[in-house]
CSV table of C-alpha atoms in Angstrom, one decimal:
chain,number,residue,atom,x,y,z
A,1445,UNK,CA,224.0,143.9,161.2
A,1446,UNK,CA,220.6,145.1,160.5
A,1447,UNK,CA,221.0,143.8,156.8
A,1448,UNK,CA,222.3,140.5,158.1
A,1449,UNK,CA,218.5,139.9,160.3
A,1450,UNK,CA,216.5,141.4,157.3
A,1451,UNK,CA,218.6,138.9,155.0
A,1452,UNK,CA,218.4,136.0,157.7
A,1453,UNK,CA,214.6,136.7,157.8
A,1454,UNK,CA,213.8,136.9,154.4
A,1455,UNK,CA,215.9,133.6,153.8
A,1456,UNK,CA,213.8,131.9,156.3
A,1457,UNK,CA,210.4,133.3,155.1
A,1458,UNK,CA,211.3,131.7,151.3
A,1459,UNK,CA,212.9,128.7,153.0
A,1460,UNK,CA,209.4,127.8,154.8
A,1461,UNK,CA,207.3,128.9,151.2
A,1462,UNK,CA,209.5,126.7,149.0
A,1463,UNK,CA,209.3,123.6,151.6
A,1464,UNK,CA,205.6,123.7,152.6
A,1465,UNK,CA,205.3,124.2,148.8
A,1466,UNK,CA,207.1,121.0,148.0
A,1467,UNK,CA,205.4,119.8,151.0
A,1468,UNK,CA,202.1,120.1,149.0
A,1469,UNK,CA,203.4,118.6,145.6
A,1470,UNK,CA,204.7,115.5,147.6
A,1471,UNK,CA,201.3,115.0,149.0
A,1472,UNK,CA,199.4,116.1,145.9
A,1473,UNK,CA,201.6,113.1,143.8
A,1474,UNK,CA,201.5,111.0,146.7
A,1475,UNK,CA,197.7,110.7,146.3
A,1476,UNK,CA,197.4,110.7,142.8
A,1477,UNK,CA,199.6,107.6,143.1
A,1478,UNK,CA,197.1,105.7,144.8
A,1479,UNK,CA,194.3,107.0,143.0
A,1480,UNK,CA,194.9,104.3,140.4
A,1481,UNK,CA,195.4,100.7,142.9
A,1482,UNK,CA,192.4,99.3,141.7
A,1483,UNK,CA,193.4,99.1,138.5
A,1484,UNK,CA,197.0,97.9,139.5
A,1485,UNK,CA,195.3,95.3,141.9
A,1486,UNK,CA,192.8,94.4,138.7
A,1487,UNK,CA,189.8,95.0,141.6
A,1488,UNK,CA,187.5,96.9,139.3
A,1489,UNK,CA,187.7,94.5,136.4
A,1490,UNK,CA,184.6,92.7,135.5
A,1491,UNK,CA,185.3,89.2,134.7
A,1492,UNK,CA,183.3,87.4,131.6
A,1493,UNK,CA,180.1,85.7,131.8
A,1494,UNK,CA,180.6,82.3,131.5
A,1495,UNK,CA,177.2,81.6,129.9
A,1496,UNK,CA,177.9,84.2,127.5
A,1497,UNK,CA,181.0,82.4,126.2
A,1498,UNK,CA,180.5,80.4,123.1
A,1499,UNK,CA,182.0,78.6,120.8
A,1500,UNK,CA,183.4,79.3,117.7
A,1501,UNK,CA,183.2,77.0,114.6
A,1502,UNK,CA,187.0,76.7,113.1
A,1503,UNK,CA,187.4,78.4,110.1
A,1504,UNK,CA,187.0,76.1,106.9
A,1505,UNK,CA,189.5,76.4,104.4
A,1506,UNK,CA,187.8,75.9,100.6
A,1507,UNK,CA,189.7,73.1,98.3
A,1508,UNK,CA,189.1,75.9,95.2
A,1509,UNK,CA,190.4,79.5,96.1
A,1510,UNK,CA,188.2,80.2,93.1
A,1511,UNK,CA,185.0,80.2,94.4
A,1512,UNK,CA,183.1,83.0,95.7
A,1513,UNK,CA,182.3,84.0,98.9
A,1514,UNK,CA,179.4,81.9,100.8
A,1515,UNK,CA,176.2,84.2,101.0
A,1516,UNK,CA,174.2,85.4,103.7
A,1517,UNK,CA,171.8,81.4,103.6
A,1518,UNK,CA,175.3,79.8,105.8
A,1519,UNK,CA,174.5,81.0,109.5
A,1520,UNK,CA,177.0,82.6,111.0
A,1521,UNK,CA,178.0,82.4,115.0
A,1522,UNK,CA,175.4,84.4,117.1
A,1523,UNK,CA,176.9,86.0,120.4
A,1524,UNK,CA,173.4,85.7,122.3
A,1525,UNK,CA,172.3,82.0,123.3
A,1526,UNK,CA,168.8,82.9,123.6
A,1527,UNK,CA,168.9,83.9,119.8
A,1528,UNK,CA,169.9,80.0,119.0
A,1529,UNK,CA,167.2,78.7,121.7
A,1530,UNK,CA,164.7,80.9,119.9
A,1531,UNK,CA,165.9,79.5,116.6
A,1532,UNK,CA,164.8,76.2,117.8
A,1533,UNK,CA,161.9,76.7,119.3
A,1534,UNK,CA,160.7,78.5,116.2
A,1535,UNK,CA,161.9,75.5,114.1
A,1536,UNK,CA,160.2,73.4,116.1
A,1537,UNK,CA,157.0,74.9,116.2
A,1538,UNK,CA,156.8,76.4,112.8
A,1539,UNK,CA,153.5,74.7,111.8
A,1540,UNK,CA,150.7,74.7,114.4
A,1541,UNK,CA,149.7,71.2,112.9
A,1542,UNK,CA,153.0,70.7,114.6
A,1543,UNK,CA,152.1,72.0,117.8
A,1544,UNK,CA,148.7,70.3,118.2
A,1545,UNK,CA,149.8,67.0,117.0
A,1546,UNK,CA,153.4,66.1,118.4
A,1547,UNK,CA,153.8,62.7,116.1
A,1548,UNK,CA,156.9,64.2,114.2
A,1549,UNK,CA,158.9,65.6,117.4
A,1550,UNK,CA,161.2,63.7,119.4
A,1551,UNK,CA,160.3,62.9,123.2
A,1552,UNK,CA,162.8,65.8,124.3
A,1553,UNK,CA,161.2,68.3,122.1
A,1554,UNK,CA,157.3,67.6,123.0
A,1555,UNK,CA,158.8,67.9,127.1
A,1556,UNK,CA,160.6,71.1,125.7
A,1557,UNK,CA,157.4,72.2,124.4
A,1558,UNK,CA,155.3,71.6,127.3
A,1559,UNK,CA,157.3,72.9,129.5
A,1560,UNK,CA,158.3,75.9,128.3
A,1561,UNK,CA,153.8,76.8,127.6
A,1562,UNK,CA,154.1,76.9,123.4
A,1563,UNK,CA,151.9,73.5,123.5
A,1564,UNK,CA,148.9,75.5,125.1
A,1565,UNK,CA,149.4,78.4,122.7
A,1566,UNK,CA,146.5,80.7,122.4
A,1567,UNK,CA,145.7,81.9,119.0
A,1568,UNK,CA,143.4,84.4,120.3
A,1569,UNK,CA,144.9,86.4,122.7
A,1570,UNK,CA,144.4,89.8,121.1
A,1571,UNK,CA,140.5,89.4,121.0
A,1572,UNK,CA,140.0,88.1,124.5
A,1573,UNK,CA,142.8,91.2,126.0
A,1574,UNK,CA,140.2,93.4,123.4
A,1575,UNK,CA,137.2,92.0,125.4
A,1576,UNK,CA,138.8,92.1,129.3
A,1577,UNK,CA,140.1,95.8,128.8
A,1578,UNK,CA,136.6,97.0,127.6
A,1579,UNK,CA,134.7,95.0,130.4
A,1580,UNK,CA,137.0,97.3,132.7
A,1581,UNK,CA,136.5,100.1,131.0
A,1582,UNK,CA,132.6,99.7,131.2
A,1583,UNK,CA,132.7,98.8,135.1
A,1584,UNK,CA,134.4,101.4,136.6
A,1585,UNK,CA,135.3,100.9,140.0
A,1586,UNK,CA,132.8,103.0,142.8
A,1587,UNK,CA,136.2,104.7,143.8
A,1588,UNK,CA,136.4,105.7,140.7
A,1589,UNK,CA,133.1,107.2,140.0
A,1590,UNK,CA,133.6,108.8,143.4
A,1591,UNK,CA,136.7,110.5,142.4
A,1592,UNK,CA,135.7,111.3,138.9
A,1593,UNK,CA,132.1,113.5,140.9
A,1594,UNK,CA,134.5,115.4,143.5
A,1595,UNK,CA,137.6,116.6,141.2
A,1596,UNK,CA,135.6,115.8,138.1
A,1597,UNK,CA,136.1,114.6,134.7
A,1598,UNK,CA,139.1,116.9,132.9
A,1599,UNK,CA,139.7,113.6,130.3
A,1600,UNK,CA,138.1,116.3,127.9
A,1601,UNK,CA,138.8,119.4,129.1
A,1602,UNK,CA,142.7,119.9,127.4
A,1603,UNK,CA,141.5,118.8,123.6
A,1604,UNK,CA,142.2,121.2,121.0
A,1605,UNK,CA,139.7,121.4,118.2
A,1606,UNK,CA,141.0,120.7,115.1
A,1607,UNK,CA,138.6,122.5,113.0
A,1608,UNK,CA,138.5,125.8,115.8
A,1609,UNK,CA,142.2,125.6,115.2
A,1610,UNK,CA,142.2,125.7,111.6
A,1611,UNK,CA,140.3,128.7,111.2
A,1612,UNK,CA,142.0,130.6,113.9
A,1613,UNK,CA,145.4,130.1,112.0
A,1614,UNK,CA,144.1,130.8,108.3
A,1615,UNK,CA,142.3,134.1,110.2
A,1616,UNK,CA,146.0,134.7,111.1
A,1617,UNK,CA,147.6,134.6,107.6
A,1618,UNK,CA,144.6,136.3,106.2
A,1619,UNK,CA,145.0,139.0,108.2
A,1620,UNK,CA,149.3,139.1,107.8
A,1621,UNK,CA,149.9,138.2,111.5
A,1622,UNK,CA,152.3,135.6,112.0
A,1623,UNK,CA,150.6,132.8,114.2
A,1624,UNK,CA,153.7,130.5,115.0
A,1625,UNK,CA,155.0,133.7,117.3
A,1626,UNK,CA,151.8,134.1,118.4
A,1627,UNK,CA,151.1,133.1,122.3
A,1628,UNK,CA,150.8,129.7,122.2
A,1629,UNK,CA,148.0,128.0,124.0
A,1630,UNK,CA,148.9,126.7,128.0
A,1631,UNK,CA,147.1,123.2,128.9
A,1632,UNK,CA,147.0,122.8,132.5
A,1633,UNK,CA,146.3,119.5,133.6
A,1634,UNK,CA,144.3,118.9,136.7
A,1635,UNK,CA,146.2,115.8,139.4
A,1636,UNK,CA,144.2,113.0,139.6
């Protein structure tokens, strides 16, 4: 009788293990099996661009199989449409004789051209940005200056002289010491 209760028991005990454990399973498939809707549902796909879709020139069959490949002169299809507008533009504005005088170009082109600021071209550009960014170097602001005499100027503090350096590391061999394992120098930089 005893048996029987300890046997009843013990049945019960792996009865409720095995079906909570196949409880768990269920609910582990269960949720990796809906993991993956988007996909099913085609939610997470990105659709094309539909500027980015060109189109392609057919494919040309030669009337001799014996001649050889065409070279790298015959453009080929380029993916990027800006590519082919720069192409243009650059066509169009290859001369600056060109530019200034717009008797060869169509009424479309000189309106493309305006519009788009390569008829007011500046050949310059690099000397007058040379000229504006050492104006503002010369005028500093009063903040500036104000900040520079309360923290004070560390622009100098942190270089390394070259020539200090070079006789420090030939001192170094001369005397056998290894100078790459030596301590190396710590800059610390001051906020501004």
């Amino acid at each position: 009788m005893l048996f029987n209760i300890i046997k009843y028991f013990y049945k019960g005990l792996v009865i409720k293990f095995y079906s909570n454990f196949f409880k768990i399973i269920l609910i582990i498939f269960f949720l990796s099996a809906c993991s993956n809707t988007d996909n099913l549902i085609k939610l997470s796909e990105i659709p094309p661009d539909e500027f980015s879709v060109l189109r392609k020139d057919p494919l040309e069959i030669p009337p001799n199989f014996n001649l050889r490949p065409p070279g790298k002169s015959k453009k080929t299809n380029s993916l990027d449409p800006s590519e082919k507008a720069k192409d243009l533009l650059s066509d169009l504005i290859s001369k600056k004789e060109r530019i200034n005088s717009y008797e060869n170009l169509t009424k479309g082109d000189t309106i493309l051209l305006k519009n788009t600021g390569f008829s007011e071209r500046n050949y310059s550009i690099r000397e007058i940005l040379n000229t504006e960014n050492a104006l503002a170097l010369q005028n500093k602001g009063r903040v500036e200056l104000l900040i520079e005499k309360l923290v004070g100027d560390s622009s100098n503090e942190n270089i390394l002289d070259p020539e200090k350096e070079l006789r420090r590391s030939q001192e170094k061999i001369a005397t056998g010491e290894n100078f790459i394992k030596s301590q190396k120098p710590v800059i610390i930089r001051r906020l501004k």
